[in-house]
Amino acid sequence: MKDFFEVPPKHDLRVGDLVTCTCHGGVAIIVELYDEGEEIQMNMAKIWWIRPAYSQQERSWMHTIGRLNLYGKY
């Protein structure tokens, strides 16, 4: 949880991009990014799992930006 309040890393991610992460696997779409606010910039993205990593995983998820990768890039 504390990672959300770290300085967001530089990235090329945009709303609508397909992503995967280094911790869960699966494939998700970025719904919202929280790193461009005027008052608070957070290392946080709202994603929706298209293909969850495991069967009981919630589809709507808050994730750190730093651990997301464009799907198919790596």
mmCIF file of C-alpha atoms in Angstrom:
data_model
loop_
_atom_site.group_PDB
_atom_site.id
_atom_site.type_symbol
_atom_site.label_atom_id
_atom_site.label_comp_id
_atom_site.label_asym_id
_atom_site.label_seq_id
_atom_site.Cartn_x
_atom_site.Cartn_y
_atom_site.Cartn_z
ATOM 1 C CA MET A 1 0.000 0.000 0.000
ATOM 2 C CA LYS A 2 2.815 2.423 0.815
ATOM 3 C CA ASP A 3 4.171 1.960 -2.732
ATOM 4 C CA PHE A 4 1.169 3.893 -4.075
ATOM 5 C CA PHE A 5 2.520 7.031 -2.378
ATOM 6 C CA GLU A 6 6.001 6.831 -3.905
ATOM 7 C CA VAL A 7 7.013 9.166 -6.733
ATOM 8 C CA PRO A 8 5.541 7.658 -9.916
ATOM 9 C CA PRO A 9 8.139 6.368 -12.391
ATOM 10 C CA LYS A 10 8.430 7.722 -15.923
ATOM 11 C CA HIS A 11 6.484 5.485 -18.286
ATOM 12 C CA ASP A 12 4.784 5.238 -21.679
ATOM 13 C CA LEU A 13 1.546 3.727 -20.362
ATOM 14 C CA ARG A 14 -1.793 5.226 -21.392
ATOM 15 C CA VAL A 15 -5.437 4.547 -20.532
ATOM 16 C CA GLY A 16 -6.598 1.705 -22.768
ATOM 17 C CA ASP A 17 -3.204 -0.044 -22.993
ATOM 18 C CA LEU A 18 -3.017 -3.785 -22.454
ATOM 19 C CA VAL A 19 -0.608 -4.608 -19.645
ATOM 20 C CA THR A 20 0.766 -7.427 -17.572
ATOM 21 C CA CYS A 21 2.720 -7.146 -14.335
ATOM 22 C CA THR A 22 5.821 -8.595 -12.749
ATOM 23 C CA CYS A 23 3.921 -9.924 -9.730
ATOM 24 C CA HIS A 24 0.609 -11.444 -10.869
ATOM 25 C CA GLY A 25 0.846 -12.271 -14.559
ATOM 26 C CA GLY A 26 -2.469 -12.229 -16.390
ATOM 27 C CA VAL A 27 -3.525 -9.548 -18.873
ATOM 28 C CA ALA A 28 -5.312 -6.309 -17.951
ATOM 29 C CA ILE A 29 -6.413 -3.033 -19.502
ATOM 30 C CA ILE A 30 -5.560 0.309 -17.899
ATOM 31 C CA VAL A 31 -8.735 2.111 -16.852
ATOM 32 C CA GLU A 32 -7.209 5.118 -15.062
ATOM 33 C CA LEU A 33 -3.775 6.502 -14.139
ATOM 34 C CA TYR A 34 -3.235 8.533 -10.965
ATOM 35 C CA ASP A 35 0.230 9.953 -11.688
ATOM 36 C CA GLU A 36 -0.724 13.286 -13.255
ATOM 37 C CA GLY A 37 -2.709 15.019 -10.533
ATOM 38 C CA GLU A 38 -2.039 18.631 -9.605
ATOM 39 C CA GLU A 39 -2.138 18.084 -5.847
ATOM 40 C CA ILE A 40 -1.094 14.453 -5.465
ATOM 41 C CA GLN A 41 0.799 12.266 -7.912
ATOM 42 C CA MET A 42 0.593 8.592 -7.082
ATOM 43 C CA ASN A 43 2.353 5.480 -8.335
ATOM 44 C CA MET A 44 -1.056 3.930 -8.972
ATOM 45 C CA ALA A 45 -3.169 2.692 -11.865
ATOM 46 C CA LYS A 46 -6.671 1.268 -11.924
ATOM 47 C CA ILE A 47 -6.737 -1.830 -14.131
ATOM 48 C CA TRP A 48 -9.350 -4.367 -15.148
ATOM 49 C CA TRP A 49 -8.171 -7.952 -15.608
ATOM 50 C CA ILE A 50 -9.150 -9.369 -18.999
ATOM 51 C CA ARG A 51 -7.417 -12.615 -18.154
ATOM 52 C CA PRO A 52 -6.946 -12.881 -14.377
ATOM 53 C CA ALA A 53 -3.861 -14.680 -13.054
ATOM 54 C CA TYR A 54 -6.038 -16.983 -10.928
ATOM 55 C CA SER A 55 -9.714 -17.919 -10.935
ATOM 56 C CA GLN A 56 -10.849 -16.080 -7.762
ATOM 57 C CA GLN A 57 -9.045 -12.801 -8.561
ATOM 58 C CA GLU A 58 -11.149 -9.627 -8.565
ATOM 59 C CA ARG A 59 -11.271 -8.069 -12.035
ATOM 60 C CA SER A 60 -11.085 -4.437 -10.896
ATOM 61 C CA TRP A 61 -7.702 -3.787 -9.280
ATOM 62 C CA MET A 62 -5.448 -0.950 -8.116
ATOM 63 C CA HIS A 63 -1.825 -1.582 -9.080
ATOM 64 C CA THR A 64 1.513 0.209 -8.846
ATOM 65 C CA ILE A 65 2.558 1.739 -12.152
ATOM 66 C CA GLY A 66 6.169 0.715 -11.653
ATOM 67 C CA ARG A 67 5.381 -2.993 -11.955
ATOM 68 C CA LEU A 68 3.208 -2.784 -15.071
ATOM 69 C CA ASN A 69 4.568 -3.616 -18.523
ATOM 70 C CA LEU A 70 2.953 -3.198 -21.917
ATOM 71 C CA TYR A 71 1.543 -6.561 -22.966
ATOM 72 C CA GLY A 72 3.742 -8.237 -25.566
ATOM 73 C CA LYS A 73 6.691 -5.900 -24.986
ATOM 74 C CA TYR A 74 8.613 -8.302 -22.717
#
